[in-house]
PDB file of C-alpha atoms in Angstrom:
ATOM      1  CA  UNK A   1       0.000   0.000   0.000  1.00  0.00           C
ATOM      2  CA  UNK A   2       2.986   2.309   0.463  1.00  0.00           C
ATOM      3  CA  UNK A   3       4.541   1.808  -2.984  1.00  0.00           C
ATOM      4  CA  UNK A   4       2.682   3.841  -5.598  1.00  0.00           C
ATOM      5  CA  UNK A   5       3.232   4.485  -9.279  1.00  0.00           C
ATOM      6  CA  UNK A   6       2.443   8.001 -10.454  1.00  0.00           C
ATOM      7  CA  UNK A   7       0.729   8.540 -13.832  1.00  0.00           C
ATOM      8  CA  UNK A   8       4.113   9.517 -15.322  1.00  0.00           C
ATOM      9  CA  UNK A   9       5.588   6.139 -14.280  1.00  0.00           C
ATOM     10  CA  UNK A  10       7.625   7.461 -11.319  1.00  0.00           C
ATOM     11  CA  UNK A  11       7.561   5.054  -8.377  1.00  0.00           C
ATOM     12  CA  UNK A  12       7.146   6.540  -4.908  1.00  0.00           C
ATOM     13  CA  UNK A  13       7.692   4.872  -1.553  1.00  0.00           C
ATOM     14  CA  UNK A  14       5.215   6.797   0.576  1.00  0.00           C
ATOM     15  CA  UNK A  15       6.000   5.451   4.020  1.00  0.00           C
ATOM     16  CA  UNK A  16       8.711   3.264   5.442  1.00  0.00           C
ATOM     17  CA  UNK A  17       6.501   2.389   8.435  1.00  0.00           C
ATOM     18  CA  UNK A  18       9.040   3.258  11.109  1.00  0.00           C
ATOM     19  CA  UNK A  19       8.731   6.921  10.216  1.00  0.00           C
ATOM     20  CA  UNK A  20       5.312   6.840  11.880  1.00  0.00           C
ATOM     21  CA  UNK A  21       6.927   6.305  15.271  1.00  0.00           C
ATOM     22  CA  UNK A  22       4.542   8.494  17.211  1.00  0.00           C
ATOM     23  CA  UNK A  23       1.342   7.216  15.601  1.00  0.00           C
ATOM     24  CA  UNK A  24      -0.196   4.473  17.778  1.00  0.00           C
ATOM     25  CA  UNK A  25      -1.822   1.393  16.296  1.00  0.00           C
ATOM     26  CA  UNK A  26      -5.615   1.569  16.575  1.00  0.00           C
ATOM     27  CA  UNK A  27      -6.955  -0.407  19.528  1.00  0.00           C
ATOM     28  CA  UNK A  28      -8.489  -3.702  18.512  1.00  0.00           C
ATOM     29  CA  UNK A  29      -7.062  -3.521  15.003  1.00  0.00           C
ATOM     30  CA  UNK A  30      -6.945  -6.883  13.239  1.00  0.00           C
ATOM     31  CA  UNK A  31      -5.224  -5.537  10.149  1.00  0.00           C
ATOM     32  CA  UNK A  32      -2.161  -7.720   9.579  1.00  0.00           C
ATOM     33  CA  UNK A  33      -0.401  -4.747   8.002  1.00  0.00           C
ATOM     34  CA  UNK A  34      -0.615  -2.683  11.190  1.00  0.00           C
ATOM     35  CA  UNK A  35       2.616  -2.125  13.061  1.00  0.00           C
ATOM     36  CA  UNK A  36       3.259  -3.217  16.618  1.00  0.00           C
ATOM     37  CA  UNK A  37       3.385  -0.190  18.881  1.00  0.00           C
ATOM     38  CA  UNK A  38       6.510   1.951  18.965  1.00  0.00           C
ATOM     39  CA  UNK A  39       6.700   4.963  21.205  1.00  0.00           C
ATOM     40  CA  UNK A  40       9.897   6.768  20.347  1.00  0.00           C
ATOM     41  CA  UNK A  41      12.271   7.128  17.407  1.00  0.00           C
ATOM     42  CA  UNK A  42      15.085   6.609  19.926  1.00  0.00           C
ATOM     43  CA  UNK A  43      13.890   3.002  20.331  1.00  0.00           C
ATOM     44  CA  UNK A  44      14.551   2.144  16.687  1.00  0.00           C
ATOM     45  CA  UNK A  45      17.873   0.413  17.307  1.00  0.00           C
ATOM     46  CA  UNK A  46      17.295  -1.061  20.771  1.00  0.00           C
ATOM     47  CA  UNK A  47      17.336  -4.819  21.234  1.00  0.00           C
ATOM     48  CA  UNK A  48      14.109  -6.220  22.686  1.00  0.00           C
ATOM     49  CA  UNK A  49      11.858  -3.695  20.961  1.00  0.00           C
ATOM     50  CA  UNK A  50       9.623  -4.902  18.141  1.00  0.00           C
ATOM     51  CA  UNK A  51       8.985  -2.326  15.460  1.00  0.00           C
ATOM     52  CA  UNK A  52       7.918  -2.417  11.863  1.00  0.00           C
ATOM     53  CA  UNK A  53       5.046  -3.758   9.816  1.00  0.00           C
ATOM     54  CA  UNK A  54       4.406  -7.388  10.700  1.00  0.00           C
ATOM     55  CA  UNK A  55       4.155  -8.751   7.138  1.00  0.00           C
ATOM     56  CA  UNK A  56       7.511  -7.199   6.175  1.00  0.00           C
ATOM     57  CA  UNK A  57       9.349  -7.683   9.460  1.00  0.00           C
ATOM     58  CA  UNK A  58      12.445  -9.865   9.471  1.00  0.00           C
ATOM     59  CA  UNK A  59      12.600 -12.848  11.815  1.00  0.00           C
ATOM     60  CA  UNK A  60      15.157 -11.097  14.007  1.00  0.00           C
ATOM     61  CA  UNK A  61      12.873  -8.075  14.316  1.00  0.00           C
ATOM     62  CA  UNK A  62       9.891 -10.313  15.085  1.00  0.00           C
ATOM     63  CA  UNK A  63      11.945 -11.762  17.952  1.00  0.00           C
ATOM     64  CA  UNK A  64      12.802  -8.302  19.257  1.00  0.00           C
ATOM     65  CA  UNK A  65      16.462  -8.647  18.297  1.00  0.00           C
ATOM     66  CA  UNK A  66      18.679  -5.988  16.780  1.00  0.00           C
ATOM     67  CA  UNK A  67      17.991  -5.113  13.166  1.00  0.00           C
ATOM     68  CA  UNK A  68      20.597  -4.202  10.575  1.00  0.00           C
ATOM     69  CA  UNK A  69      20.731  -3.779   6.809  1.00  0.00           C
ATOM     70  CA  UNK A  70      19.885  -7.461   6.374  1.00  0.00           C
ATOM     71  CA  UNK A  71      16.477  -6.657   7.894  1.00  0.00           C
ATOM     72  CA  UNK A  72      16.019  -4.132   5.096  1.00  0.00           C
ATOM     73  CA  UNK A  73      17.035  -6.835   2.606  1.00  0.00           C
ATOM     74  CA  UNK A  74      14.301  -9.049   4.097  1.00  0.00           C
ATOM     75  CA  UNK A  75      11.690  -6.296   3.737  1.00  0.00           C
ATOM     76  CA  UNK A  76      12.810  -5.696   0.154  1.00  0.00           C
ATOM     77  CA  UNK A  77      12.433  -9.426  -0.523  1.00  0.00           C
ATOM     78  CA  UNK A  78       8.903  -9.324   0.897  1.00  0.00           C
ATOM     79  CA  UNK A  79       7.967  -6.389  -1.340  1.00  0.00           C
ATOM     80  CA  UNK A  80       9.582  -7.980  -4.406  1.00  0.00           C
ATOM     81  CA  UNK A  81       7.788 -11.285  -3.757  1.00  0.00           C
ATOM     82  CA  UNK A  82       4.509  -9.391  -3.502  1.00  0.00           C
ATOM     83  CA  UNK A  83       5.235  -7.489  -6.727  1.00  0.00           C
ATOM     84  CA  UNK A  84       5.969 -10.681  -8.637  1.00  0.00           C
ATOM     85  CA  UNK A  85       3.168 -12.862  -7.227  1.00  0.00           C
ATOM     86  CA  UNK A  86       0.462 -10.377  -6.263  1.00  0.00           C
ATOM     87  CA  UNK A  87       0.377 -11.806  -2.735  1.00  0.00           C
ATOM     88  CA  UNK A  88       2.292 -11.329   0.460  1.00  0.00           C
ATOM     89  CA  UNK A  89       5.165 -13.601   1.330  1.00  0.00           C
ATOM     90  CA  UNK A  90       3.893 -13.936   4.915  1.00  0.00           C
ATOM     91  CA  UNK A  91       0.250 -13.594   5.883  1.00  0.00           C
ATOM     92  CA  UNK A  92      -1.954 -14.255   8.855  1.00  0.00           C
ATOM     93  CA  UNK A  93      -5.377 -13.382  10.250  1.00  0.00           C
ATOM     94  CA  UNK A  94      -3.833 -10.907  12.663  1.00  0.00           C
ATOM     95  CA  UNK A  95      -0.439  -9.572  13.734  1.00  0.00           C
ATOM     96  CA  UNK A  96       0.346 -12.626  15.882  1.00  0.00           C
ATOM     97  CA  UNK A  97      -0.409 -15.049  13.050  1.00  0.00           C
ATOM     98  CA  UNK A  98       1.590 -12.933  10.630  1.00  0.00           C
ATOM     99  CA  UNK A  99       4.605 -12.875  12.961  1.00  0.00           C
ATOM    100  CA  UNK A 100       4.281 -16.649  13.402  1.00  0.00           C
ATOM    101  CA  UNK A 101       4.359 -17.026   9.608  1.00  0.00           C
ATOM    102  CA  UNK A 102       7.492 -14.858   9.453  1.00  0.00           C
ATOM    103  CA  UNK A 103       9.165 -16.970  12.140  1.00  0.00           C
ATOM    104  CA  UNK A 104       8.071 -20.466  11.061  1.00  0.00           C
ATOM    105  CA  UNK A 105       6.479 -20.300   7.620  1.00  0.00           C
ATOM    106  CA  UNK A 106       7.842 -20.119   4.109  1.00  0.00           C
ATOM    107  CA  UNK A 107       6.580 -18.038   1.220  1.00  0.00           C
ATOM    108  CA  UNK A 108       4.445 -19.954  -1.242  1.00  0.00           C
ATOM    109  CA  UNK A 109       7.243 -20.411  -3.765  1.00  0.00           C
ATOM    110  CA  UNK A 110       4.853 -22.126  -6.185  1.00  0.00           C
ATOM    111  CA  UNK A 111       3.051 -18.770  -6.511  1.00  0.00           C
ATOM    112  CA  UNK A 112       5.987 -17.425  -8.555  1.00  0.00           C
ATOM    113  CA  UNK A 113       5.023 -17.198 -12.239  1.00  0.00           C
ATOM    114  CA  UNK A 114       6.583 -19.850 -14.465  1.00  0.00           C
ATOM    115  CA  UNK A 115       8.340 -17.198 -16.570  1.00  0.00           C
ATOM    116  CA  UNK A 116      10.319 -15.746 -13.652  1.00  0.00           C
ATOM    117  CA  UNK A 117      14.002 -16.326 -14.205  1.00  0.00           C
ATOM    118  CA  UNK A 118      16.048 -18.608 -11.967  1.00  0.00           C
ATOM    119  CA  UNK A 119      18.220 -15.596 -11.039  1.00  0.00           C
ATOM    120  CA  UNK A 120      15.211 -13.751  -9.607  1.00  0.00           C
ATOM    121  CA  UNK A 121      14.115 -16.864  -7.697  1.00  0.00           C
ATOM    122  CA  UNK A 122      17.620 -17.175  -6.222  1.00  0.00           C
ATOM    123  CA  UNK A 123      17.517 -13.475  -5.293  1.00  0.00           C
ATOM    124  CA  UNK A 124      14.128 -13.838  -3.605  1.00  0.00           C
ATOM    125  CA  UNK A 125      15.232 -16.917  -1.680  1.00  0.00           C
ATOM    126  CA  UNK A 126      18.425 -15.139  -0.659  1.00  0.00           C
ATOM    127  CA  UNK A 127      16.535 -12.073   0.536  1.00  0.00           C
ATOM    128  CA  UNK A 128      14.006 -14.173   2.464  1.00  0.00           C
ATOM    129  CA  UNK A 129      16.410 -16.564   4.169  1.00  0.00           C
ATOM    130  CA  UNK A 130      15.386 -16.705   7.831  1.00  0.00           C
ATOM    131  CA  UNK A 131      19.015 -17.056   8.911  1.00  0.00           C
ATOM    132  CA  UNK A 132      20.386 -13.549   8.463  1.00  0.00           C
ATOM    133  CA  UNK A 133      23.921 -14.925   8.263  1.00  0.00           C
ATOM    134  CA  UNK A 134      22.913 -16.648   4.995  1.00  0.00           C
ATOM    135  CA  UNK A 135      20.687 -13.821   3.770  1.00  0.00           C
ATOM    136  CA  UNK A 136      21.787 -11.495   0.959  1.00  0.00           C
ATOM    137  CA  UNK A 137      24.049  -9.130   2.860  1.00  0.00           C
ATOM    138  CA  UNK A 138      23.498  -5.918   0.955  1.00  0.00           C
ATOM    139  CA  UNK A 139      20.938  -4.480  -1.444  1.00  0.00           C
ATOM    140  CA  UNK A 140      23.705  -3.657  -3.918  1.00  0.00           C
ATOM    141  CA  UNK A 141      23.671  -7.373  -4.752  1.00  0.00           C
ATOM    142  CA  UNK A 142      19.945  -7.182  -5.491  1.00  0.00           C
ATOM    143  CA  UNK A 143      20.499  -4.079  -7.585  1.00  0.00           C
ATOM    144  CA  UNK A 144      23.203  -5.840  -9.597  1.00  0.00           C
ATOM    145  CA  UNK A 145      20.973  -8.829 -10.317  1.00  0.00           C
ATOM    146  CA  UNK A 146      17.934  -6.708 -11.200  1.00  0.00           C
ATOM    147  CA  UNK A 147      19.942  -4.436 -13.483  1.00  0.00           C
ATOM    148  CA  UNK A 148      21.434  -7.286 -15.528  1.00  0.00           C
ATOM    149  CA  UNK A 149      19.623  -7.483 -18.853  1.00  0.00           C
ATOM    150  CA  UNK A 150      17.777 -10.753 -19.319  1.00  0.00           C
ATOM    151  CA  UNK A 151      19.125 -12.398 -16.196  1.00  0.00           C
ATOM    152  CA  UNK A 152      16.862 -11.257 -13.365  1.00  0.00           C
ATOM    153  CA  UNK A 153      13.843 -10.650 -15.553  1.00  0.00           C
ATOM    154  CA  UNK A 154      12.448 -12.668 -18.426  1.00  0.00           C
ATOM    155  CA  UNK A 155       9.605 -12.757 -20.936  1.00  0.00           C
ATOM    156  CA  UNK A 156       7.225  -9.962 -21.801  1.00  0.00           C
ATOM    157  CA  UNK A 157       5.428 -10.153 -18.457  1.00  0.00           C
ATOM    158  CA  UNK A 158       8.614  -9.244 -16.599  1.00  0.00           C
ATOM    159  CA  UNK A 159      10.659  -7.571 -19.349  1.00  0.00           C
ATOM    160  CA  UNK A 160      13.733  -5.435 -18.581  1.00  0.00           C
ATOM    161  CA  UNK A 161      11.624  -2.292 -19.077  1.00  0.00           C
ATOM    162  CA  UNK A 162       8.749  -3.574 -16.987  1.00  0.00           C
ATOM    163  CA  UNK A 163       7.124  -1.890 -14.024  1.00  0.00           C
ATOM    164  CA  UNK A 164       8.477  -4.644 -11.755  1.00  0.00           C
ATOM    165  CA  UNK A 165      12.065  -3.950 -12.813  1.00  0.00           C
ATOM    166  CA  UNK A 166      11.688  -0.152 -12.490  1.00  0.00           C
ATOM    167  CA  UNK A 167       9.971  -0.428  -9.108  1.00  0.00           C
ATOM    168  CA  UNK A 168      12.437  -2.969  -7.765  1.00  0.00           C
ATOM    169  CA  UNK A 169      15.406  -0.857  -8.863  1.00  0.00           C
ATOM    170  CA  UNK A 170      13.947   2.219  -7.195  1.00  0.00           C
ATOM    171  CA  UNK A 171      13.214   0.302  -3.997  1.00  0.00           C
ATOM    172  CA  UNK A 172      16.796  -0.954  -3.882  1.00  0.00           C
TER     173      UNK A 172
END
């Protein structure tokens, strides 16, 4: 909901989620996209504090552990998976179920279209590896793969000039 394409084709990321640090989650909300409560921007790097949007939160964040750039790689992988499949990588009825899916579940890899290149599948799997030590370490790797003509994108549905490629490159 926070990645929009303007009429001129420019992609805009409207909200990174954590920027809304002082906005509380509505009481009784069952929206799986709602963020767990965060009360201060100063808490953004503290261990033991859960912050972010549940469906895009890395396993280490879901456990209240320290986040680093590999958590951003995870979130990028979640957005890219959603762009390619039209569905979230991790879903649940509520925030608790969504966090459980992040911690124990796997994306529905069979939801990837048949024409998606093996390079993009490897990138997605590398971005969404639950073990951050094995996860893609830096988004420059994702950028490299996405920018390579014909390697990370294939067929007309995901052509090098496609909206997916432009959006993914901008998100990186």
